[in-house]
């Protein structure tokens, strides 16, 4: 028999049982629609958290990983390496260790000559005490080359007031986290007193405020010029505690970090290592979204399977008559399998439209008021791959769901059916 004849018979079967056909289509439609919505929302949230994470994490962080053990102590050289002695040290006092990187300017210049390095930001970081009138708050200050820091973290897009360059044009300037500025009750132009751990006190003028959207940054952090921070700590111009690196391709960071650690003899952490917990959480959410979505489509497939079984049970005499008229097994399979495929294609098309509509509607819902989160609406990812995956999986599910009933119909004995 010709295929168009089989398709016409399939069409008649589907239209004669409109209610069952619509129910089967709706199962596929809602399954794919919820898949698109769920996977788009989960991916959007993960992307948002990753961007938030990367906004405060350099691609590679180079620093002095000091330890307070006995590896460089006098007792280690005098006693610990002698195998015939037992040495017990009670409540040891850690030795004074310089946190700075030796030959930091040379390392920075060498890094800037490395292929693939986009920006290198030198850093002097220290805990400090902010004073403004009666208000005293503990915080963290980073002394930086603000132009390089802007290239590493795109500070210009995170400024609540002022510009990163204002730190250079303001004598003894300082940039404050906007929550820190609010707690101190200061605005641009006000003078803030800062006390270093050594007891040195200096006054700085507020040149602007920034917002990263992370409480541990906006509540406590400030930026100073590198020279101002070195002066506050009583250090020379070569005193650098950390180096932050931005690459042209951040995916190269895990491979490059160990090479830099061996090259310079300091600890080098890549962004994946520094944010392993966040990435693990994102991976778990992605897996959960895929498992839940595929389960919904699988349930829809079982619904189609049951409906096709009912259709075949009610069409036994029709199948017997078709076989008596010369339709072979392949024709019977084509007739009933094409019904499943049509249900899958129509249901998948409607599901893609439903998923896009729901995703777009969710993306326009305002995010609840939050003074920390830098977000206006719910994040939703619109990725064509999700729509292709949903359509393919939906059609395959319905195809497999209709295959077994179709094979069952092809094995019907017309003589036994017609005899009753």
XYZ file of N, CA and C in Angstrom, residues 1 6 9-10 12-13 16-17 307-337 339 402-419:
174
model
N 0.844 -1.193 0.000
C 0.000 0.000 0.000
C 0.887 1.254 0.000
N -2.083 5.117 4.133
C -1.917 4.808 5.558
C -2.071 6.053 6.417
N -5.718 6.976 6.804
C -6.376 6.117 7.797
C -6.006 6.568 9.207
N -4.715 6.918 9.426
C -4.282 7.414 10.731
C -5.033 8.683 11.113
N -8.018 9.568 10.110
C -9.398 9.224 10.467
C -9.472 8.679 11.878
N -8.528 7.810 12.236
C -8.497 7.250 13.593
C -8.342 8.354 14.644
N -11.495 10.518 14.884
C -12.665 9.806 15.425
C -12.610 9.718 16.943
N -11.418 9.873 17.506
C -11.261 9.872 18.969
C -10.528 11.149 19.382
N -2.851 5.250 25.837
C -3.899 5.676 24.907
C -3.841 4.849 23.620
N -2.629 4.623 23.098
C -2.496 3.836 21.880
C -2.961 2.398 22.096
N -2.713 1.851 23.277
C -3.212 0.501 23.581
C -4.728 0.468 23.555
N -5.357 1.506 24.123
C -6.816 1.577 24.116
C -7.350 1.731 22.696
N -6.667 2.535 21.897
C -7.093 2.724 20.514
C -7.039 1.402 19.753
N -5.955 0.656 19.928
C -5.797 -0.616 19.220
C -6.840 -1.621 19.699
N -7.114 -1.622 21.015
C -8.126 -2.538 21.540
C -9.494 -2.255 20.927
N -9.771 -0.972 20.675
C -11.071 -0.609 20.086
C -11.094 -0.717 18.580
N -9.940 -0.949 17.968
C -9.869 -0.995 16.509
C -9.508 -2.403 15.998
N -9.748 -3.412 16.809
C -9.366 -4.756 16.401
C -10.090 -5.189 15.123
N -11.379 -4.937 15.044
C -12.119 -5.338 13.849
C -11.659 -4.537 12.640
N -11.356 -3.229 12.862
C -10.863 -2.416 11.739
C -9.527 -2.961 11.223
N -8.681 -3.394 12.158
C -7.381 -3.953 11.761
C -7.583 -5.241 10.973
N -8.507 -6.083 11.440
C -8.781 -7.345 10.745
C -9.303 -7.086 9.335
N -10.194 -6.104 9.198
C -10.736 -5.780 7.878
C -9.637 -5.264 6.954
N -8.752 -4.390 7.495
C -7.648 -3.864 6.688
C -6.747 -4.992 6.199
N -6.430 -5.933 7.092
C -5.586 -7.054 6.682
C -6.292 -7.931 5.645
N -7.615 -8.096 5.792
C -8.368 -8.893 4.829
C -8.391 -8.228 3.461
N -8.270 -6.911 3.454
C -8.262 -6.179 2.189
C -6.874 -6.078 1.562
N -5.885 -6.628 2.204
C -4.559 -6.669 1.595
C -3.497 -5.836 2.282
N -3.812 -5.161 3.376
C -2.806 -4.399 4.132
C -1.892 -5.385 4.867
N -0.577 -5.231 4.725
C 0.350 -6.136 5.410
C 0.763 -5.566 6.764
N 1.697 -6.272 7.419
C 2.137 -5.872 8.770
C 2.773 -4.480 8.762
N 3.585 -4.200 7.751
C 4.238 -2.887 7.690
C 3.229 -1.753 7.573
N 2.141 -2.003 6.830
C 1.099 -0.981 6.707
C 0.432 -0.715 8.054
N 0.140 -1.784 8.791
C -0.499 -1.620 10.106
C 0.424 -0.856 11.046
N 1.726 -1.196 11.028
C 2.686 -0.472 11.879
C 2.729 0.998 11.485
N 2.751 1.283 10.184
C 2.783 2.670 9.720
C 1.544 3.432 10.174
N 0.386 2.799 10.114
C -0.864 3.473 10.474
C -0.849 3.914 11.931
N -0.497 3.007 12.820
C -0.566 3.341 14.253
C 0.675 4.081 14.739
N 1.834 3.787 14.132
C 3.030 4.515 14.544
C 2.979 5.965 14.081
N 0.381 7.746 13.964
C -0.470 8.468 14.916
C 0.362 8.981 16.101
N 4.564 4.640 20.960
C 3.624 4.084 19.985
C 4.142 2.861 19.265
N 5.450 2.565 19.408
C 6.040 1.463 18.666
C 5.504 0.109 19.132
N 5.474 -0.126 20.451
C 5.008 -1.420 20.961
C 3.542 -1.678 20.631
N 2.648 -0.698 20.857
C 1.251 -0.936 20.436
C 1.113 -1.183 18.936
N 1.934 -0.476 18.126
C 1.853 -0.668 16.674
C 2.289 -2.075 16.288
N 3.370 -2.567 16.916
C 3.813 -3.935 16.650
C 2.769 -4.954 17.107
N 2.111 -4.640 18.205
C 1.044 -5.512 18.691
C -0.100 -5.575 17.687
N -0.448 -4.423 17.105
C -1.523 -4.394 16.113
C -1.141 -5.173 14.862
N 0.150 -5.138 14.507
C 0.592 -5.836 13.301
C 0.504 -7.347 13.450
N 0.508 -7.839 14.698
C 0.462 -9.290 14.926
C -0.954 -9.835 15.048
N -1.960 -8.972 14.887
C -3.353 -9.409 15.029
C -3.702 -10.421 13.930
N -4.365 -11.497 14.326
C -4.821 -12.528 13.370
C -6.207 -12.139 12.890
N -6.376 -11.708 11.623
C -7.698 -11.242 11.163
C -8.771 -12.337 11.194
N -8.370 -13.580 10.965
C -9.359 -14.680 10.954
C -9.968 -14.849 12.343
N -9.111 -14.845 13.371
C -9.600 -15.020 14.739
C -10.502 -13.872 15.159
N -10.178 -12.663 14.713
C -10.988 -11.493 15.077
C -12.350 -11.542 14.380
N -12.369 -11.849 13.102
C -13.624 -11.839 12.346
C -14.556 -12.976 12.758
N -13.955 -14.107 13.205
C -14.798 -15.203 13.690
C -15.433 -14.882 15.043
